[in-house]
mmCIF file of C-alpha atoms in Angstrom:
data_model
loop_
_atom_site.group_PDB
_atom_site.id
_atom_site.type_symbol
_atom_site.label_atom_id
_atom_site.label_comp_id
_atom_site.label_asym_id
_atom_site.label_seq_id
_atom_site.Cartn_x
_atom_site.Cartn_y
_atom_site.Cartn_z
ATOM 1 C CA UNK A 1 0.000 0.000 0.000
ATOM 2 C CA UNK A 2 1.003 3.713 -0.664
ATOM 3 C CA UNK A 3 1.657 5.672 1.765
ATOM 4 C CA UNK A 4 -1.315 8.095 1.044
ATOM 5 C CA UNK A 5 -3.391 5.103 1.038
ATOM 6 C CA UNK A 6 -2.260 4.596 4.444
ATOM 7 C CA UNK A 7 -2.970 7.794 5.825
ATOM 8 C CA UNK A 8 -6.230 8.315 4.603
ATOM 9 C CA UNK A 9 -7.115 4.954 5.717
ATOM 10 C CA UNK A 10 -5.740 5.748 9.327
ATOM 11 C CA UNK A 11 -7.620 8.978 9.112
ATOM 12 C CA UNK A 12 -10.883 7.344 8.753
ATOM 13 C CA UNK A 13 -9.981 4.879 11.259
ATOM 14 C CA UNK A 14 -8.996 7.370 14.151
ATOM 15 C CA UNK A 15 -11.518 9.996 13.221
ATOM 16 C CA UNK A 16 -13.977 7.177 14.266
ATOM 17 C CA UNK A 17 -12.595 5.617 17.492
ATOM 18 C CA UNK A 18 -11.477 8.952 18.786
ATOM 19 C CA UNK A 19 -15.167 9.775 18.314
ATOM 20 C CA UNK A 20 -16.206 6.734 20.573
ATOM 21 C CA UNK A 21 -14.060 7.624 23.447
ATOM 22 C CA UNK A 22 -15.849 8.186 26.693
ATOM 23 C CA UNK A 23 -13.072 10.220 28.223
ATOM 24 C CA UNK A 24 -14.205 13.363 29.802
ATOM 25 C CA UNK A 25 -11.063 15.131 28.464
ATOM 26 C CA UNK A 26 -12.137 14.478 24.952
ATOM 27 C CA UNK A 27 -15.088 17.036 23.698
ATOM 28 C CA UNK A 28 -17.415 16.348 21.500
ATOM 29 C CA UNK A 29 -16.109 17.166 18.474
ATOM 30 C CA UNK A 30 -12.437 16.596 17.820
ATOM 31 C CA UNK A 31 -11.044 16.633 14.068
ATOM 32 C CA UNK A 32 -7.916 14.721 12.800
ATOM 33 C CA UNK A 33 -6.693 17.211 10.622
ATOM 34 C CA UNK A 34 -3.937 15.176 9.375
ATOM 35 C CA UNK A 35 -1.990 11.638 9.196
ATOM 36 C CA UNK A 36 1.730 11.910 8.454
ATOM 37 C CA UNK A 37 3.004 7.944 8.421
ATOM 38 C CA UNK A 38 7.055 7.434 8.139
ATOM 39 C CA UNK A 39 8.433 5.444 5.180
ATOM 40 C CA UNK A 40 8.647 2.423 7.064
ATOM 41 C CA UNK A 41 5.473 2.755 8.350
ATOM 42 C CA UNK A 42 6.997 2.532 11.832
ATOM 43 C CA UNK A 43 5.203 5.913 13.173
ATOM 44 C CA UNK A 44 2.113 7.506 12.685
ATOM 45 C CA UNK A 45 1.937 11.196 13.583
ATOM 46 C CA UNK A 46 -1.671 12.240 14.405
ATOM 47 C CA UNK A 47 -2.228 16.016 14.386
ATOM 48 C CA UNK A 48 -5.324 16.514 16.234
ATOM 49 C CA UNK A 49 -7.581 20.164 16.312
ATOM 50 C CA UNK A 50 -11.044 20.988 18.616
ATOM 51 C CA UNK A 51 -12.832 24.322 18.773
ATOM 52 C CA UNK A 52 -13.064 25.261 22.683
ATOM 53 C CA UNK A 53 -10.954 22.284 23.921
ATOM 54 C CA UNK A 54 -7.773 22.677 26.537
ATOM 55 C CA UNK A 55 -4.951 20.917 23.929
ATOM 56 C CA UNK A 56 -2.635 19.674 26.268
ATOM 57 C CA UNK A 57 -6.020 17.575 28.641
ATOM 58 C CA UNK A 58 -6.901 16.208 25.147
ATOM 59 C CA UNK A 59 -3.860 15.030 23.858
ATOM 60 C CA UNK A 60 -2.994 13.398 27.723
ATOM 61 C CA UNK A 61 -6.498 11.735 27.339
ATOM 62 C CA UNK A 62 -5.273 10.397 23.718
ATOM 63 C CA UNK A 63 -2.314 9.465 24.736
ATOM 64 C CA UNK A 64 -3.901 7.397 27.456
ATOM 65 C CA UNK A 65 -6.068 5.786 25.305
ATOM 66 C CA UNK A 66 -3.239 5.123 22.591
ATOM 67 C CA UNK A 67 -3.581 1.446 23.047
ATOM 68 C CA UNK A 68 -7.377 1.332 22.755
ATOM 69 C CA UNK A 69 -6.996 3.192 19.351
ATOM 70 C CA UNK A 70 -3.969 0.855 18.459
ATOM 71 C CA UNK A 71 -5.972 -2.159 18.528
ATOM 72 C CA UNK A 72 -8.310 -0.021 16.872
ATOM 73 C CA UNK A 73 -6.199 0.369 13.902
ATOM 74 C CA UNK A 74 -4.371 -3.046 13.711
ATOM 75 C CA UNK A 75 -8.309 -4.737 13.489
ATOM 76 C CA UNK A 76 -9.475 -2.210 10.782
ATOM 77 C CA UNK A 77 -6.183 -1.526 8.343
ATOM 78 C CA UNK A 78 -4.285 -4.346 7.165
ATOM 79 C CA UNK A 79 -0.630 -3.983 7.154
ATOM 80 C CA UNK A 80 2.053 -6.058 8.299
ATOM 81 C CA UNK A 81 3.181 -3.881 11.405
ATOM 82 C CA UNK A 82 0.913 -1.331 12.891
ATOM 83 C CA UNK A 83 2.319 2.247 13.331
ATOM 84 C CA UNK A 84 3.012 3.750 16.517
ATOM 85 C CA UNK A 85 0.772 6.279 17.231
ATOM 86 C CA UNK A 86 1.814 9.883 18.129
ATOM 87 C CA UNK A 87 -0.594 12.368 19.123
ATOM 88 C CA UNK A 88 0.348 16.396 17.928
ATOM 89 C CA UNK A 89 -2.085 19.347 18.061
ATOM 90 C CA UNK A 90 -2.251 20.616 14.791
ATOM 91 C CA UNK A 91 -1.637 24.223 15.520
ATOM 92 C CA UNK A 92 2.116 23.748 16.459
ATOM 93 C CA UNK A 93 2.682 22.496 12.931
ATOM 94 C CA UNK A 94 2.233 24.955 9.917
ATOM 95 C CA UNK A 95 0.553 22.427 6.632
#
């Protein structure tokens, strides 16, 4: 798989389970603004955005739920190794 095909998959993937979370440091609406994988598909760098939200609660409350959204991943995309994820607000990197 490409690695665009990878990301957008992981997008949809993340988007969804992120959405299911019952933390209360997660709002409502959170948007994954972007999915940058490495070229060994090794990491996965989620940049993560919410209207109204405290950034650094939210991406403590992904991080904490990083293996939830692993398994998340590995039972929805099929590759041979699962990226790592790492959670990044998407304001402290320009597109």
């Amino acid at each position: 798989m490409r690695p665009e095909q990878v990301q957008s998959q992981l997008l949809r993937v993340l988007s969804d389970a992120i959405a299911q979370l019952r933390d209360p440091r997660v709002p409502m609406i959170v948007t994954v603004e972007r999915v940058a994988v490495t070229s060994d598909y090794g990491i996965a760098r989620i940049y993560v955005s919410s209207m109204n939200a405290d950034m650094n609660g939210l991406l403590d409350a992904l991080n904490h739920a990083r293996g939830h959204l692993q398994r998340e991943v590995t039972a929805q995309v099929k590759l041979r190794r699962t990226p790592v994820l790492e959670f990044h607000s998407a304001a402290d990197v320009p597109l």
